[in-house]
Coordinates of C-alpha atoms in Angstrom, one line a residue:
M1 CA -13.6 -38.1 6.4
M2 CA -16.1 -37.1 9.2
I3 CA -15.2 -37.2 12.9
I4 CA -17.4 -37.1 16.1
G5 CA -15.8 -34.8 18.0
K6 CA -17.8 -34.3 21.3
K7 CA -19.4 -36.7 23.7
Y8 CA -23.2 -36.8 24.2
G9 CA -24.9 -38.6 26.8
Q10 CA -24.7 -42.3 27.7
L11 CA -24.7 -45.4 25.9
G12 CA -28.1 -44.8 24.0
N13 CA -27.4 -41.4 22.7
R14 CA -23.8 -42.3 21.8
L15 CA -25.5 -45.1 19.5
F16 CA -27.9 -43.4 17.9
L17 CA -25.6 -40.3 16.7
Y18 CA -22.8 -42.9 16.0
A19 CA -25.6 -44.9 13.8
H20 CA -26.9 -42.0 11.9
L21 CA -23.7 -40.9 11.3
I22 CA -22.3 -44.4 10.4
A23 CA -25.5 -44.5 7.6
A24 CA -24.5 -40.9 6.2
A25 CA -20.7 -42.2 5.9
E26 CA -21.9 -45.3 4.0
E27 CA -24.3 -43.1 1.5
Y28 CA -21.6 -40.9 0.8
G29 CA -18.8 -43.5 0.3
V30 CA -16.8 -41.1 2.6
K31 CA -14.8 -42.5 5.9
L32 CA -16.1 -41.8 9.7
M33 CA -14.2 -41.6 13.0
N34 CA -15.9 -41.8 16.3
P35 CA -13.2 -41.3 19.7
A36 CA -16.2 -39.6 21.2
F37 CA -17.3 -43.4 21.9
A38 CA -14.6 -44.1 24.5
E39 CA -16.6 -45.1 27.4
Y40 CA -18.2 -48.0 25.3
A41 CA -15.7 -48.9 22.1
E42 CA -14.2 -51.8 24.2
R43 CA -17.8 -53.5 24.5
F44 CA -18.1 -53.8 20.5
P45 CA -15.9 -56.2 18.3
R46 CA -15.8 -53.8 15.9
T47 CA -14.2 -50.8 17.6
R48 CA -12.5 -52.5 20.7
S49 CA -9.0 -52.4 19.1
D50 CA -9.5 -49.2 17.0
L51 CA -8.4 -45.9 19.5
W52 CA -10.2 -44.1 16.6
C53 CA -13.3 -46.2 16.0
H54 CA -13.3 -46.3 12.3
Y55 CA -15.8 -46.8 9.9
P56 CA -15.7 -48.5 7.8
E57 CA -13.7 -51.0 10.0
L58 CA -10.0 -51.2 9.3
E59 CA -8.7 -54.2 7.4
A60 CA -7.7 -57.0 10.5
S61 CA -4.1 -58.0 9.7
A62 CA -3.4 -61.6 9.2
G63 CA -4.6 -64.1 12.1
S64 CA -6.5 -61.4 13.5
P65 CA -9.9 -62.3 15.2
R66 CA -12.7 -62.0 13.2
A67 CA -15.4 -59.2 14.0
G68 CA -18.1 -60.8 16.7
S69 CA -15.3 -62.7 18.6
P70 CA -13.4 -61.4 22.0
R71 CA -10.1 -59.5 21.0
T72 CA -6.9 -58.3 22.8
G73 CA -4.8 -55.4 22.7
S74 CA -7.7 -52.7 23.3
P75 CA -6.7 -49.2 23.8
S76 CA -6.7 -48.3 27.2
R77 CA -9.9 -46.2 28.9
W78 CA -7.5 -43.4 29.4
K79 CA -5.8 -43.2 26.4
R80 CA -9.6 -43.4 24.5
N81 CA -10.7 -40.2 26.8
L82 CA -7.3 -38.6 26.0
V83 CA -7.8 -38.1 22.4
S84 CA -11.6 -37.9 23.0
K85 CA -11.0 -34.6 24.6
T86 CA -8.0 -33.4 22.6
V87 CA -10.2 -33.8 19.5
E88 CA -13.5 -32.1 21.1
W89 CA -11.0 -29.2 22.5
S90 CA -9.4 -29.0 18.8
G91 CA -13.1 -28.7 17.8
R92 CA -13.8 -25.7 19.8
G93 CA -11.0 -23.8 18.9
I94 CA -10.9 -24.1 15.4
H95 CA -14.8 -23.1 15.7
Y96 CA -14.3 -19.9 17.4
L97 CA -11.0 -18.9 15.2
G98 CA -13.4 -19.1 12.6
G99 CA -14.7 -22.8 12.0
E100 CA -12.0 -24.2 9.5
T101 CA -8.5 -24.8 9.0
R102 CA -6.2 -26.7 6.6
G103 CA -8.8 -28.4 5.0
L104 CA -10.8 -29.6 8.0
K105 CA -14.2 -27.6 8.6
V106 CA -16.2 -28.1 12.2
I107 CA -19.9 -28.2 11.6
R108 CA -21.2 -27.1 15.3
L109 CA -24.9 -27.4 16.3
R110 CA -26.5 -25.1 19.1
T111 CA -28.6 -26.7 21.2
G112 CA -31.6 -28.2 19.8
E113 CA -30.7 -27.3 16.4
Q114 CA -30.7 -30.2 14.2
C115 CA -28.7 -31.0 10.8
D116 CA -30.4 -33.1 7.8
M117 CA -27.9 -35.3 6.6
A118 CA -29.6 -36.5 3.6
S119 CA -29.5 -32.7 2.6
D120 CA -27.8 -31.3 -0.5
S121 CA -25.9 -28.9 1.6
F122 CA -25.0 -31.5 4.2
A123 CA -23.7 -33.8 1.4
S124 CA -21.5 -31.3 -0.5
Q125 CA -19.5 -30.2 2.6
V126 CA -18.6 -33.9 3.6
L127 CA -17.9 -34.5 0.0
S128 CA -15.3 -31.6 -0.5
Q129 CA -13.7 -31.5 2.7
D130 CA -12.9 -33.4 6.2
V131 CA -15.5 -32.4 8.8
L132 CA -15.3 -32.2 12.6
L133 CA -19.1 -32.6 13.7
Q134 CA -20.0 -31.3 17.3
G135 CA -23.4 -31.4 17.8
W136 CA -26.4 -34.0 19.3
L137 CA -28.9 -33.9 16.5
F138 CA -27.0 -34.9 13.2
R139 CA -30.1 -37.2 11.6
S140 CA -31.5 -38.8 8.8
E141 CA -34.0 -41.2 9.4
Y142 CA -34.0 -41.6 5.6
L143 CA -30.2 -42.8 5.8
L144 CA -30.7 -44.7 8.5
N145 CA -33.3 -47.0 7.6
K146 CA -31.7 -47.3 4.3
H147 CA -28.5 -48.6 5.7
A148 CA -30.0 -50.0 8.7
E149 CA -28.0 -53.2 8.1
K150 CA -24.8 -52.1 7.7
V151 CA -25.5 -49.7 11.0
K152 CA -26.7 -52.7 13.1
S153 CA -23.3 -55.1 11.6
H154 CA -20.9 -52.3 12.8
L155 CA -22.6 -52.0 16.2
A156 CA -23.0 -56.2 17.0
I157 CA -21.8 -57.5 20.3
D158 CA -19.6 -60.5 20.6
F159 CA -21.1 -64.0 19.8
S160 CA -20.3 -65.3 23.2
L161 CA -23.0 -62.7 24.3
Q162 CA -25.5 -63.2 21.7
D163 CA -25.6 -67.1 22.7
K164 CA -26.3 -65.9 26.3
I165 CA -29.1 -63.7 25.5
Q166 CA -30.4 -66.1 23.0
S167 CA -30.1 -69.0 25.5
R168 CA -32.0 -67.2 28.4
L169 CA -35.0 -66.0 26.2
A170 CA -35.5 -69.3 24.6
K171 CA -35.9 -70.8 28.3
L172 CA -38.5 -68.1 28.4
R173 CA -40.1 -68.6 25.3
E174 CA -41.0 -72.2 26.5
Q175 CA -42.9 -70.6 29.2
A176 CA -44.7 -68.0 27.2
D177 CA -46.4 -67.1 23.7
M178 CA -44.9 -63.8 23.7
I179 CA -42.0 -61.9 25.7
V180 CA -42.7 -57.9 26.3
G181 CA -39.8 -56.0 27.7
I182 CA -40.2 -53.5 30.4
H183 CA -37.8 -50.9 31.0
I184 CA -38.1 -49.3 34.2
R185 CA -36.2 -46.3 34.0
Q186 CA -35.8 -44.4 37.6
G187 CA -32.5 -43.5 38.8
D188 CA -31.7 -40.2 36.8
Y189 CA -35.6 -40.1 35.4
A190 CA -36.3 -38.9 39.1
T191 CA -35.1 -35.8 38.3
Y192 CA -35.1 -35.4 34.8
L193 CA -37.4 -33.0 33.1
G194 CA -38.9 -32.6 36.7
G195 CA -39.7 -36.3 37.0
K196 CA -42.1 -36.3 33.9
Y197 CA -41.2 -40.0 33.0
Y198 CA -40.7 -41.0 36.7
Y199 CA -42.9 -44.2 37.7
P200 CA -42.7 -46.0 40.9
T201 CA -42.2 -50.1 40.6
S202 CA -46.2 -50.2 42.0
Q203 CA -47.1 -48.7 38.8
Y204 CA -44.9 -50.8 36.3
S205 CA -46.4 -53.9 38.1
Q206 CA -50.0 -52.8 37.6
L207 CA -49.2 -51.8 34.2
M208 CA -47.6 -55.6 33.7
R209 CA -51.0 -57.3 35.0
Q210 CA -52.8 -54.8 32.1
I211 CA -50.7 -56.3 29.7
A212 CA -50.9 -59.7 30.6
D213 CA -54.8 -59.4 30.8
H214 CA -55.1 -57.7 27.4
Y215 CA -53.0 -60.6 25.6
S216 CA -54.8 -63.5 27.4
P217 CA -55.3 -66.1 26.8
S218 CA -52.0 -66.0 25.2
R219 CA -49.1 -66.5 27.8
V220 CA -47.1 -63.2 28.7
A221 CA -43.6 -63.5 29.9
F222 CA -42.0 -60.0 31.0
L223 CA -38.4 -58.9 30.5
V224 CA -37.7 -56.0 33.0
C225 CA -34.6 -54.7 32.8
G226 CA -33.9 -51.2 34.2
N227 CA -31.9 -48.9 36.6
G228 CA -34.3 -49.3 39.9
E229 CA -34.8 -50.7 42.8
F230 CA -36.8 -53.9 42.1
S231 CA -37.1 -57.5 42.6
V232 CA -39.7 -60.8 41.3
E233 CA -41.2 -60.0 44.5
D234 CA -42.6 -56.7 43.2
F235 CA -44.1 -58.5 40.4
Q236 CA -46.2 -61.6 42.2
G237 CA -48.5 -63.6 39.9
L238 CA -46.6 -62.7 37.1
N239 CA -44.2 -64.4 34.9
V240 CA -40.6 -62.5 35.1
S241 CA -37.3 -62.5 34.7
C242 CA -36.0 -59.4 36.0
E243 CA -32.4 -60.5 37.7
K244 CA -29.7 -57.6 37.5
R245 CA -27.7 -57.9 34.3
D246 CA -24.7 -55.8 32.9
V247 CA -26.0 -52.6 30.3
M248 CA -25.1 -54.6 27.6
D249 CA -26.9 -57.4 28.2
D250 CA -30.1 -55.4 29.2
L251 CA -29.9 -53.5 25.8
Y252 CA -29.2 -56.3 23.3
S253 CA -32.0 -58.7 25.3
L254 CA -34.6 -55.8 24.7
A255 CA -33.8 -55.8 21.4
Q256 CA -34.8 -59.7 21.1
V257 CA -38.5 -59.5 22.6
D258 CA -41.7 -59.0 20.6
L259 CA -42.8 -55.7 22.4
L260 CA -41.0 -53.2 24.2
V261 CA -42.5 -50.9 27.3
G262 CA -41.2 -48.2 28.5
P263 CA -40.8 -44.5 28.9
P264 CA -39.2 -42.4 26.2
S265 CA -35.3 -43.0 26.0
T266 CA -32.9 -43.4 23.7
F267 CA -31.7 -47.0 25.5
T268 CA -34.9 -48.6 24.9
G269 CA -35.3 -46.8 21.4
W270 CA -32.2 -48.4 20.4
A271 CA -33.1 -52.3 21.3
S272 CA -36.3 -51.0 19.4
F273 CA -34.3 -50.1 15.9
Y274 CA -31.7 -53.0 16.3
G275 CA -34.2 -55.9 16.7
S276 CA -37.0 -54.3 14.4
V277 CA -39.2 -54.3 17.9
P278 CA -42.6 -52.4 18.2
I279 CA -42.6 -50.0 21.3
Y280 CA -45.1 -48.2 23.5
W281 CA -43.7 -45.0 24.9
L282 CA -45.0 -44.6 28.3
E283 CA -45.3 -40.2 27.9
S284 CA -47.8 -39.8 31.2
Q285 CA -49.8 -41.4 33.9
D286 CA -52.3 -41.7 31.4
D287 CA -50.1 -44.0 29.1
M288 CA -49.8 -46.2 32.5
I289 CA -53.2 -46.4 33.1
N290 CA -54.8 -46.9 29.7
V291 CA -52.1 -48.8 28.1
G292 CA -54.4 -51.6 27.2
E293 CA -55.9 -49.2 25.0
S294 CA -53.3 -48.7 22.7
L295 CA -51.6 -52.1 22.5
P296 CA -51.0 -53.8 19.2
D297 CA -53.3 -56.9 19.0
R298 CA -51.9 -60.2 19.2
S299 CA -51.9 -60.9 15.3
S300 CA -49.6 -58.0 14.8
Q301 CA -46.9 -59.2 17.0
A302 CA -47.3 -62.8 15.8
A303 CA -46.2 -61.7 12.1

């Protein structure tokens, strides 16, 4: 068994760590528990009623709702957080006492340290004992790609939200040949890395005009999401949907567009992975200004 023993970041970070470890659990045929998914577990059908967030999902009892439909009986947030904190502090204690006790080993990564979960050494550890994992960079792109469909199935959203998103995007597609998702990450990005990836709304508006020109005569519609202060009036002359939505609505809507554009973020990265959507990262002011030089052509989008 593998246990994710510490929280890292917000929704995008939690999803990527969970996803890589689901892929590893699938590869090695071991169980996974993720109590560190506490704040978000109730938003996903396959984890909503499970205090420990197991993978594979625990067998539903007779008459239980199927995955993808709303469920009742979700553990309270305080109980999830209590379990998560208990596991985290237990892992710390075991680590400082030598890292192993009664068949449970703690694998704890230092800041910036990465563990390759496709390696023989990692495989031998998880196949021989229970492990409690504390670290952000437990990763294997190989395993994630190999087991992508299993990962996506486990982290799918409610059918009702899927239908809502598909209905909204269908209306947008009636007015356009392609939809470009724009992630305006402001808020915390004003100070993150000294504001390196913070761009004002006016720059996003200019960027979107460049994108529309690049794909002309194809009609481009924009689905704008993010944590900044913006409204449709900021994007005059463009076909834009930017009403305020729930974070899950935003994330899984971005997963259904034709192209994603935004600053480096696990939030946008998850939408790209989940929906197999190409992404253009805004890593500098030059990327904001010269976006037309790097965008894929329309034929590749149609494909």
